[in-house]
Amino acid sequence: MPPDQAFYLERWKRRMIAQLGEEGFREYSLNIFRQGKLFHAAIEDTLTQETSSKEDHECPAEVSGYIESVSNVLNDITGVRAIESAVHHSALQYLGIVDCVAQYRGSLCVIDWKTSEKPKPFLRQTYDNPLQVAAYIGALNCDHNYNYQVENGLIVVAYKDGSPAHTHFLNSEHIMPFWEKWLLRLEEYVEK
């Protein structure tokens, strides 16, 4: 993580601890993590169900707002190829877990599902998420377990209150600068 982002993250953490206390912040963090896991599981269940309607799927009450938030996005997703699937870039020696690989409005994408308490209508508000998507695309395209290539990414930001999710589509032209930035970040990490 770049020093400026680490600074802002640490500042946010200190502000939250001042507001909630150490134990309260720990509980808050665990709850956020748990909701993220439940949200991803609900997305997986929705995308892998046998019935044709993605809207009629039951999900835990804790994440129903997030699912409502992404309902319109789910209607644009077809041809799911992978969900919660490991990818490995053997040449660059990194790996990750891709949330989803599927068609979004006719384009094959690595899809990254995010939850947020604050609206993120602009890509810059997703911080390093585009780097993560670029890294996943690079790993998937070099992983011999996948017999296809992906050029596009999609970041979907879901909201607990059910307000419509923000989608950030990244075609190959948009992904390339993030891939280059990821390579620099990876090089810095390896050198440390």
JSON list of C-alpha atoms in Angstrom, two decimals:
[
{"chain": "A", "resi": 1, "resn": "MET", "atom": "CA", "xyz": [0.00, 0.00, 0.00]},
{"chain": "A", "resi": 2, "resn": "PRO", "atom": "CA", "xyz": [1.39, 3.41, -0.90]},
{"chain": "A", "resi": 3, "resn": "PRO", "atom": "CA", "xyz": [2.35, 5.59, 2.08]},
{"chain": "A", "resi": 4, "resn": "ASP", "atom": "CA", "xyz": [-0.41, 8.14, 1.42]},
{"chain": "A", "resi": 5, "resn": "GLN", "atom": "CA", "xyz": [-3.11, 5.45, 1.42]},
{"chain": "A", "resi": 6, "resn": "ALA", "atom": "CA", "xyz": [-1.62, 3.85, 4.52]},
{"chain": "A", "resi": 7, "resn": "PHE", "atom": "CA", "xyz": [-1.73, 7.26, 6.20]},
{"chain": "A", "resi": 8, "resn": "TYR", "atom": "CA", "xyz": [-5.43, 7.77, 5.38]},
{"chain": "A", "resi": 9, "resn": "LEU", "atom": "CA", "xyz": [-6.32, 4.24, 6.43]},
{"chain": "A", "resi": 10, "resn": "GLU", "atom": "CA", "xyz": [-4.50, 4.65, 9.74]},
{"chain": "A", "resi": 11, "resn": "ARG", "atom": "CA", "xyz": [-6.16, 8.04, 10.30]},
{"chain": "A", "resi": 12, "resn": "TRP", "atom": "CA", "xyz": [-9.60, 6.52, 9.64]},
{"chain": "A", "resi": 13, "resn": "LYS", "atom": "CA", "xyz": [-8.81, 3.63, 12.00]},
{"chain": "A", "resi": 14, "resn": "ARG", "atom": "CA", "xyz": [-7.78, 6.00, 14.80]},
{"chain": "A", "resi": 15, "resn": "ARG", "atom": "CA", "xyz": [-10.91, 8.10, 14.30]},
{"chain": "A", "resi": 16, "resn": "MET", "atom": "CA", "xyz": [-13.09, 4.97, 14.45]},
{"chain": "A", "resi": 17, "resn": "ILE", "atom": "CA", "xyz": [-11.32, 3.72, 17.60]},
{"chain": "A", "resi": 18, "resn": "ALA", "atom": "CA", "xyz": [-11.83, 7.14, 19.23]},
{"chain": "A", "resi": 19, "resn": "GLN", "atom": "CA", "xyz": [-15.50, 6.92, 18.35]},
{"chain": "A", "resi": 20, "resn": "LEU", "atom": "CA", "xyz": [-16.15, 3.22, 19.13]},
{"chain": "A", "resi": 21, "resn": "GLY", "atom": "CA", "xyz": [-13.33, 2.24, 21.49]},
{"chain": "A", "resi": 22, "resn": "GLU", "atom": "CA", "xyz": [-10.88, -0.62, 20.83]},
{"chain": "A", "resi": 23, "resn": "GLU", "atom": "CA", "xyz": [-13.43, -3.38, 21.43]},
{"chain": "A", "resi": 24, "resn": "GLY", "atom": "CA", "xyz": [-16.14, -1.56, 19.49]},
{"chain": "A", "resi": 25, "resn": "PHE", "atom": "CA", "xyz": [-13.82, -1.11, 16.52]},
{"chain": "A", "resi": 26, "resn": "ARG", "atom": "CA", "xyz": [-12.85, -4.78, 16.64]},
{"chain": "A", "resi": 27, "resn": "GLU", "atom": "CA", "xyz": [-16.54, -5.75, 16.61]},
{"chain": "A", "resi": 28, "resn": "TYR", "atom": "CA", "xyz": [-17.23, -3.27, 13.80]},
{"chain": "A", "resi": 29, "resn": "SER", "atom": "CA", "xyz": [-14.38, -4.73, 11.71]},
{"chain": "A", "resi": 30, "resn": "LEU", "atom": "CA", "xyz": [-15.52, -8.32, 12.31]},
{"chain": "A", "resi": 31, "resn": "ASN", "atom": "CA", "xyz": [-19.08, -7.37, 11.38]},
{"chain": "A", "resi": 32, "resn": "ILE", "atom": "CA", "xyz": [-17.95, -5.73, 8.14]},
{"chain": "A", "resi": 33, "resn": "PHE", "atom": "CA", "xyz": [-15.89, -8.83, 7.28]},
{"chain": "A", "resi": 34, "resn": "ARG", "atom": "CA", "xyz": [-18.81, -11.15, 8.13]},
{"chain": "A", "resi": 35, "resn": "GLN", "atom": "CA", "xyz": [-21.25, -9.12, 6.03]},
{"chain": "A", "resi": 36, "resn": "GLY", "atom": "CA", "xyz": [-18.80, -9.21, 3.12]},
{"chain": "A", "resi": 37, "resn": "LYS", "atom": "CA", "xyz": [-18.58, -13.00, 3.35]},
{"chain": "A", "resi": 38, "resn": "LEU", "atom": "CA", "xyz": [-22.37, -13.33, 3.56]},
{"chain": "A", "resi": 39, "resn": "PHE", "atom": "CA", "xyz": [-22.80, -10.96, 0.61]},
{"chain": "A", "resi": 40, "resn": "HIS", "atom": "CA", "xyz": [-20.35, -12.94, -1.52]},
{"chain": "A", "resi": 41, "resn": "ALA", "atom": "CA", "xyz": [-22.08, -16.19, -0.56]},
{"chain": "A", "resi": 42, "resn": "ALA", "atom": "CA", "xyz": [-25.49, -14.73, -1.47]},
{"chain": "A", "resi": 43, "resn": "ILE", "atom": "CA", "xyz": [-24.13, -13.53, -4.84]},
{"chain": "A", "resi": 44, "resn": "GLU", "atom": "CA", "xyz": [-22.69, -17.00, -5.48]},
{"chain": "A", "resi": 45, "resn": "ASP", "atom": "CA", "xyz": [-26.00, -18.64, -4.58]},
{"chain": "A", "resi": 46, "resn": "THR", "atom": "CA", "xyz": [-27.88, -16.21, -6.83]},
{"chain": "A", "resi": 47, "resn": "LEU", "atom": "CA", "xyz": [-25.56, -16.72, -9.81]},
{"chain": "A", "resi": 48, "resn": "THR", "atom": "CA", "xyz": [-25.49, -20.51, -9.51]},
{"chain": "A", "resi": 49, "resn": "GLN", "atom": "CA", "xyz": [-29.19, -21.15, -8.87]},
{"chain": "A", "resi": 50, "resn": "GLU", "atom": "CA", "xyz": [-31.07, -23.30, -11.34]},
{"chain": "A", "resi": 51, "resn": "THR", "atom": "CA", "xyz": [-34.10, -21.05, -11.75]},
{"chain": "A", "resi": 52, "resn": "SER", "atom": "CA", "xyz": [-34.09, -18.34, -14.39]},
{"chain": "A", "resi": 53, "resn": "SER", "atom": "CA", "xyz": [-35.08, -15.42, -12.15]},
{"chain": "A", "resi": 54, "resn": "LYS", "atom": "CA", "xyz": [-32.23, -13.98, -10.13]},
{"chain": "A", "resi": 55, "resn": "GLU", "atom": "CA", "xyz": [-34.59, -11.67, -8.25]},
{"chain": "A", "resi": 56, "resn": "ASP", "atom": "CA", "xyz": [-36.60, -14.36, -6.41]},
{"chain": "A", "resi": 57, "resn": "HIS", "atom": "CA", "xyz": [-33.65, -15.75, -4.46]},
{"chain": "A", "resi": 58, "resn": "GLU", "atom": "CA", "xyz": [-33.73, -15.89, -0.64]},
{"chain": "A", "resi": 59, "resn": "CYS", "atom": "CA", "xyz": [-30.75, -14.43, 1.20]},
{"chain": "A", "resi": 60, "resn": "PRO", "atom": "CA", "xyz": [-29.84, -13.63, 4.82]},
{"chain": "A", "resi": 61, "resn": "ALA", "atom": "CA", "xyz": [-31.61, -10.52, 6.13]},
{"chain": "A", "resi": 62, "resn": "GLU", "atom": "CA", "xyz": [-28.21, -8.97, 7.00]},
{"chain": "A", "resi": 63, "resn": "VAL", "atom": "CA", "xyz": [-27.32, -8.71, 3.33]},
{"chain": "A", "resi": 64, "resn": "SER", "atom": "CA", "xyz": [-30.74, -8.29, 1.72]},
{"chain": "A", "resi": 65, "resn": "GLY", "atom": "CA", "xyz": [-30.06, -4.57, 1.16]},
{"chain": "A", "resi": 66, "resn": "TYR", "atom": "CA", "xyz": [-26.81, -5.35, -0.64]},
{"chain": "A", "resi": 67, "resn": "ILE", "atom": "CA", "xyz": [-28.57, -7.91, -2.86]},
{"chain": "A", "resi": 68, "resn": "GLU", "atom": "CA", "xyz": [-31.34, -5.40, -3.60]},
{"chain": "A", "resi": 69, "resn": "SER", "atom": "CA", "xyz": [-28.61, -2.90, -4.46]},
{"chain": "A", "resi": 70, "resn": "VAL", "atom": "CA", "xyz": [-27.09, -5.19, -7.11]},
{"chain": "A", "resi": 71, "resn": "SER", "atom": "CA", "xyz": [-30.35, -6.63, -8.45]},
{"chain": "A", "resi": 72, "resn": "ASN", "atom": "CA", "xyz": [-30.24, -4.60, -11.68]},
{"chain": "A", "resi": 73, "resn": "VAL", "atom": "CA", "xyz": [-26.58, -5.51, -12.20]},
{"chain": "A", "resi": 74, "resn": "LEU", "atom": "CA", "xyz": [-27.33, -9.21, -11.73]},
{"chain": "A", "resi": 75, "resn": "ASN", "atom": "CA", "xyz": [-29.85, -8.99, -14.58]},
{"chain": "A", "resi": 76, "resn": "ASP", "atom": "CA", "xyz": [-26.99, -7.92, -16.89]},
{"chain": "A", "resi": 77, "resn": "ILE", "atom": "CA", "xyz": [-24.74, -10.86, -15.91]},
{"chain": "A", "resi": 78, "resn": "THR", "atom": "CA", "xyz": [-24.79, -14.06, -17.95]},
{"chain": "A", "resi": 79, "resn": "GLY", "atom": "CA", "xyz": [-22.47, -16.89, -18.85]},
{"chain": "A", "resi": 80, "resn": "VAL", "atom": "CA", "xyz": [-20.82, -17.30, -15.46]},
{"chain": "A", "resi": 81, "resn": "ARG", "atom": "CA", "xyz": [-17.49, -19.09, -15.91]},
{"chain": "A", "resi": 82, "resn": "ALA", "atom": "CA", "xyz": [-15.97, -18.90, -12.42]},
{"chain": "A", "resi": 83, "resn": "ILE", "atom": "CA", "xyz": [-17.02, -17.87, -8.92]},
{"chain": "A", "resi": 84, "resn": "GLU", "atom": "CA", "xyz": [-14.65, -17.48, -5.95]},
{"chain": "A", "resi": 85, "resn": "SER", "atom": "CA", "xyz": [-11.92, -19.12, -7.99]},
{"chain": "A", "resi": 86, "resn": "ALA", "atom": "CA", "xyz": [-8.17, -19.13, -7.34]},
{"chain": "A", "resi": 87, "resn": "VAL", "atom": "CA", "xyz": [-5.88, -17.62, -9.98]},
{"chain": "A", "resi": 88, "resn": "HIS", "atom": "CA", "xyz": [-2.09, -17.85, -10.06]},
{"chain": "A", "resi": 89, "resn": "HIS", "atom": "CA", "xyz": [0.44, -15.89, -12.09]},
{"chain": "A", "resi": 90, "resn": "SER", "atom": "CA", "xyz": [3.36, -18.31, -12.13]},
{"chain": "A", "resi": 91, "resn": "ALA", "atom": "CA", "xyz": [5.84, -15.95, -13.80]},
{"chain": "A", "resi": 92, "resn": "LEU", "atom": "CA", "xyz": [5.22, -13.08, -11.39]},
{"chain": "A", "resi": 93, "resn": "GLN", "atom": "CA", "xyz": [4.57, -15.36, -8.40]},
{"chain": "A", "resi": 94, "resn": "TYR", "atom": "CA", "xyz": [1.31, -14.02, -7.01]},
{"chain": "A", "resi": 95, "resn": "LEU", "atom": "CA", "xyz": [-2.14, -15.45, -6.56]},
{"chain": "A", "resi": 96, "resn": "GLY", "atom": "CA", "xyz": [-5.61, -14.36, -5.64]},
{"chain": "A", "resi": 97, "resn": "ILE", "atom": "CA", "xyz": [-9.25, -15.34, -5.49]},
{"chain": "A", "resi": 98, "resn": "VAL", "atom": "CA", "xyz": [-11.42, -13.93, -8.28]},
{"chain": "A", "resi": 99, "resn": "ASP", "atom": "CA", "xyz": [-14.96, -13.10, -7.14]},
{"chain": "A", "resi": 100, "resn": "CYS", "atom": "CA", "xyz": [-16.54, -13.84, -10.51]},
{"chain": "A", "resi": 101, "resn": "VAL", "atom": "CA", "xyz": [-15.82, -14.24, -14.21]},
{"chain": "A", "resi": 102, "resn": "ALA", "atom": "CA", "xyz": [-18.89, -13.72, -16.38]},
{"chain": "A", "resi": 103, "resn": "GLN", "atom": "CA", "xyz": [-20.40, -11.79, -19.24]},
{"chain": "A", "resi": 104, "resn": "TYR", "atom": "CA", "xyz": [-21.56, -8.30, -18.31]},
{"chain": "A", "resi": 105, "resn": "ARG", "atom": "CA", "xyz": [-23.66, -6.77, -21.07]},
{"chain": "A", "resi": 106, "resn": "GLY", "atom": "CA", "xyz": [-21.94, -9.05, -23.56]},
{"chain": "A", "resi": 107, "resn": "SER", "atom": "CA", "xyz": [-18.32, -8.50, -22.41]},
{"chain": "A", "resi": 108, "resn": "LEU", "atom": "CA", "xyz": [-16.39, -11.17, -20.54]},
{"chain": "A", "resi": 109, "resn": "CYS", "atom": "CA", "xyz": [-15.18, -9.60, -17.29]},
{"chain": "A", "resi": 110, "resn": "VAL", "atom": "CA", "xyz": [-13.43, -10.28, -14.04]},
{"chain": "A", "resi": 111, "resn": "ILE", "atom": "CA", "xyz": [-16.06, -8.99, -11.62]},
{"chain": "A", "resi": 112, "resn": "ASP", "atom": "CA", "xyz": [-15.18, -7.74, -8.15]},
{"chain": "A", "resi": 113, "resn": "TRP", "atom": "CA", "xyz": [-18.07, -7.31, -5.70]},
{"chain": "A", "resi": 114, "resn": "LYS", "atom": "CA", "xyz": [-17.60, -4.60, -3.05]},
{"chain": "A", "resi": 115, "resn": "THR", "atom": "CA", "xyz": [-19.76, -3.30, -0.24]},
{"chain": "A", "resi": 116, "resn": "SER", "atom": "CA", "xyz": [-19.69, 0.26, 0.99]},
{"chain": "A", "resi": 117, "resn": "GLU", "atom": "CA", "xyz": [-21.45, 2.49, 3.45]},
{"chain": "A", "resi": 118, "resn": "LYS", "atom": "CA", "xyz": [-20.66, 5.54, 1.33]},
{"chain": "A", "resi": 119, "resn": "PRO", "atom": "CA", "xyz": [-21.64, 6.10, -2.31]},
{"chain": "A", "resi": 120, "resn": "LYS", "atom": "CA", "xyz": [-18.82, 5.51, -4.79]},
{"chain": "A", "resi": 121, "resn": "PRO", "atom": "CA", "xyz": [-20.11, 6.77, -8.12]},
{"chain": "A", "resi": 122, "resn": "PHE", "atom": "CA", "xyz": [-16.60, 7.54, -9.40]},
{"chain": "A", "resi": 123, "resn": "LEU", "atom": "CA", "xyz": [-13.86, 5.01, -10.09]},
{"chain": "A", "resi": 124, "resn": "ARG", "atom": "CA", "xyz": [-11.30, 7.02, -8.11]},
{"chain": "A", "resi": 125, "resn": "GLN", "atom": "CA", "xyz": [-13.43, 6.46, -5.00]},
{"chain": "A", "resi": 126, "resn": "THR", "atom": "CA", "xyz": [-12.73, 2.72, -5.25]},
{"chain": "A", "resi": 127, "resn": "TYR", "atom": "CA", "xyz": [-9.06, 3.38, -4.38]},
{"chain": "A", "resi": 128, "resn": "ASP", "atom": "CA", "xyz": [-6.96, 0.30, -5.24]},
{"chain": "A", "resi": 129, "resn": "ASN", "atom": "CA", "xyz": [-9.84, -1.88, -6.43]},
{"chain": "A", "resi": 130, "resn": "PRO", "atom": "CA", "xyz": [-8.92, -1.35, -10.12]},
{"chain": "A", "resi": 131, "resn": "LEU", "atom": "CA", "xyz": [-5.37, -2.56, -9.36]},
{"chain": "A", "resi": 132, "resn": "GLN", "atom": "CA", "xyz": [-6.85, -5.66, -7.74]},
{"chain": "A", "resi": 133, "resn": "VAL", "atom": "CA", "xyz": [-9.02, -6.34, -10.81]},
{"chain": "A", "resi": 134, "resn": "ALA", "atom": "CA", "xyz": [-6.04, -5.79, -13.14]},
{"chain": "A", "resi": 135, "resn": "ALA", "atom": "CA", "xyz": [-3.95, -8.19, -11.05]},
{"chain": "A", "resi": 136, "resn": "TYR", "atom": "CA", "xyz": [-6.70, -10.83, -11.20]},
{"chain": "A", "resi": 137, "resn": "ILE", "atom": "CA", "xyz": [-7.01, -10.43, -14.97]},
{"chain": "A", "resi": 138, "resn": "GLY", "atom": "CA", "xyz": [-3.25, -10.80, -15.38]},
{"chain": "A", "resi": 139, "resn": "ALA", "atom": "CA", "xyz": [-3.15, -13.90, -13.19]},
{"chain": "A", "resi": 140, "resn": "LEU", "atom": "CA", "xyz": [-6.16, -15.52, -14.83]},
{"chain": "A", "resi": 141, "resn": "ASN", "atom": "CA", "xyz": [-4.76, -14.93, -18.31]},
{"chain": "A", "resi": 142, "resn": "CYS", "atom": "CA", "xyz": [-1.50, -16.67, -17.30]},
{"chain": "A", "resi": 143, "resn": "ASP", "atom": "CA", "xyz": [-3.12, -19.48, -15.33]},
{"chain": "A", "resi": 144, "resn": "HIS", "atom": "CA", "xyz": [-3.23, -22.77, -17.27]},
{"chain": "A", "resi": 145, "resn": "ASN", "atom": "CA", "xyz": [-6.37, -23.81, -15.38]},
{"chain": "A", "resi": 146, "resn": "TYR", "atom": "CA", "xyz": [-8.38, -21.35, -17.49]},
{"chain": "A", "resi": 147, "resn": "ASN", "atom": "CA", "xyz": [-8.84, -21.96, -21.21]},
{"chain": "A", "resi": 148, "resn": "TYR", "atom": "CA", "xyz": [-9.99, -18.42, -21.98]},
{"chain": "A", "resi": 149, "resn": "GLN", "atom": "CA", "xyz": [-8.65, -14.88, -21.75]},
{"chain": "A", "resi": 150, "resn": "VAL", "atom": "CA", "xyz": [-10.30, -11.89, -20.09]},
{"chain": "A", "resi": 151, "resn": "GLU", "atom": "CA", "xyz": [-9.67, -8.29, -21.13]},
{"chain": "A", "resi": 152, "resn": "ASN", "atom": "CA", "xyz": [-12.31, -6.43, -19.11]},
{"chain": "A", "resi": 153, "resn": "GLY", "atom": "CA", "xyz": [-13.02, -5.76, -15.47]},
{"chain": "A", "resi": 154, "resn": "LEU", "atom": "CA", "xyz": [-16.08, -4.71, -13.53]},
{"chain": "A", "resi": 155, "resn": "ILE", "atom": "CA", "xyz": [-16.20, -3.31, -10.01]},
{"chain": "A", "resi": 156, "resn": "VAL", "atom": "CA", "xyz": [-19.66, -3.43, -8.48]},
{"chain": "A", "resi": 157, "resn": "VAL", "atom": "CA", "xyz": [-20.18, -1.37, -5.32]},
{"chain": "A", "resi": 158, "resn": "ALA", "atom": "CA", "xyz": [-23.25, -2.49, -3.34]},
{"chain": "A", "resi": 159, "resn": "TYR", "atom": "CA", "xyz": [-24.99, -0.52, -0.61]},
{"chain": "A", "resi": 160, "resn": "LYS", "atom": "CA", "xyz": [-26.59, -1.84, 2.57]},
{"chain": "A", "resi": 161, "resn": "ASP", "atom": "CA", "xyz": [-29.59, 0.48, 2.25]},
{"chain": "A", "resi": 162, "resn": "GLY", "atom": "CA", "xyz": [-30.51, -1.13, -1.09]},
{"chain": "A", "resi": 163, "resn": "SER", "atom": "CA", "xyz": [-29.81, 1.96, -3.19]},
{"chain": "A", "resi": 164, "resn": "PRO", "atom": "CA", "xyz": [-28.69, 1.06, -6.72]},
{"chain": "A", "resi": 165, "resn": "ALA", "atom": "CA", "xyz": [-25.14, -0.25, -6.94]},
{"chain": "A", "resi": 166, "resn": "HIS", "atom": "CA", "xyz": [-22.50, 1.69, -8.79]},
{"chain": "A", "resi": 167, "resn": "THR", "atom": "CA", "xyz": [-20.74, -0.20, -11.56]},
{"chain": "A", "resi": 168, "resn": "HIS", "atom": "CA", "xyz": [-17.32, 0.66, -12.90]},
{"chain": "A", "resi": 169, "resn": "PHE", "atom": "CA", "xyz": [-16.62, -1.08, -16.21]},
{"chain": "A", "resi": 170, "resn": "LEU", "atom": "CA", "xyz": [-12.98, -1.21, -17.27]},
{"chain": "A", "resi": 171, "resn": "ASN", "atom": "CA", "xyz": [-12.24, -2.26, -20.83]},
{"chain": "A", "resi": 172, "resn": "SER", "atom": "CA", "xyz": [-8.76, -3.38, -21.88]},
{"chain": "A", "resi": 173, "resn": "GLU", "atom": "CA", "xyz": [-7.72, 0.22, -22.60]},
{"chain": "A", "resi": 174, "resn": "HIS", "atom": "CA", "xyz": [-8.81, 1.34, -19.12]},
{"chain": "A", "resi": 175, "resn": "ILE", "atom": "CA", "xyz": [-7.25, -1.70, -17.42]},
{"chain": "A", "resi": 176, "resn": "MET", "atom": "CA", "xyz": [-3.75, -1.24, -18.89]},
{"chain": "A", "resi": 177, "resn": "PRO", "atom": "CA", "xyz": [-2.65, 1.74, -16.71]},
{"chain": "A", "resi": 178, "resn": "PHE", "atom": "CA", "xyz": [-3.82, -0.15, -13.62]},
{"chain": "A", "resi": 179, "resn": "TRP", "atom": "CA", "xyz": [-1.92, -3.26, -14.76]},
{"chain": "A", "resi": 180, "resn": "GLU", "atom": "CA", "xyz": [1.23, -1.15, -15.17]},
{"chain": "A", "resi": 181, "resn": "LYS", "atom": "CA", "xyz": [0.73, 0.38, -11.73]},
{"chain": "A", "resi": 182, "resn": "TRP", "atom": "CA", "xyz": [0.17, -3.13, -10.29]},
{"chain": "A", "resi": 183, "resn": "LEU", "atom": "CA", "xyz": [3.47, -4.30, -11.83]},
{"chain": "A", "resi": 184, "resn": "LEU", "atom": "CA", "xyz": [5.31, -1.38, -10.21]},
{"chain": "A", "resi": 185, "resn": "ARG", "atom": "CA", "xyz": [3.67, -2.10, -6.86]},
{"chain": "A", "resi": 186, "resn": "LEU", "atom": "CA", "xyz": [4.55, -5.78, -7.15]},
{"chain": "A", "resi": 187, "resn": "GLU", "atom": "CA", "xyz": [8.16, -4.90, -8.00]},
{"chain": "A", "resi": 188, "resn": "GLU", "atom": "CA", "xyz": [8.38, -2.65, -4.91]},
{"chain": "A", "resi": 189, "resn": "TYR", "atom": "CA", "xyz": [6.99, -5.45, -2.76]},
{"chain": "A", "resi": 190, "resn": "VAL", "atom": "CA", "xyz": [9.43, -8.04, -4.13]},
{"chain": "A", "resi": 191, "resn": "GLU", "atom": "CA", "xyz": [12.38, -5.70, -3.58]},
{"chain": "A", "resi": 192, "resn": "LYS", "atom": "CA", "xyz": [11.48, -5.27, 0.13]}
]
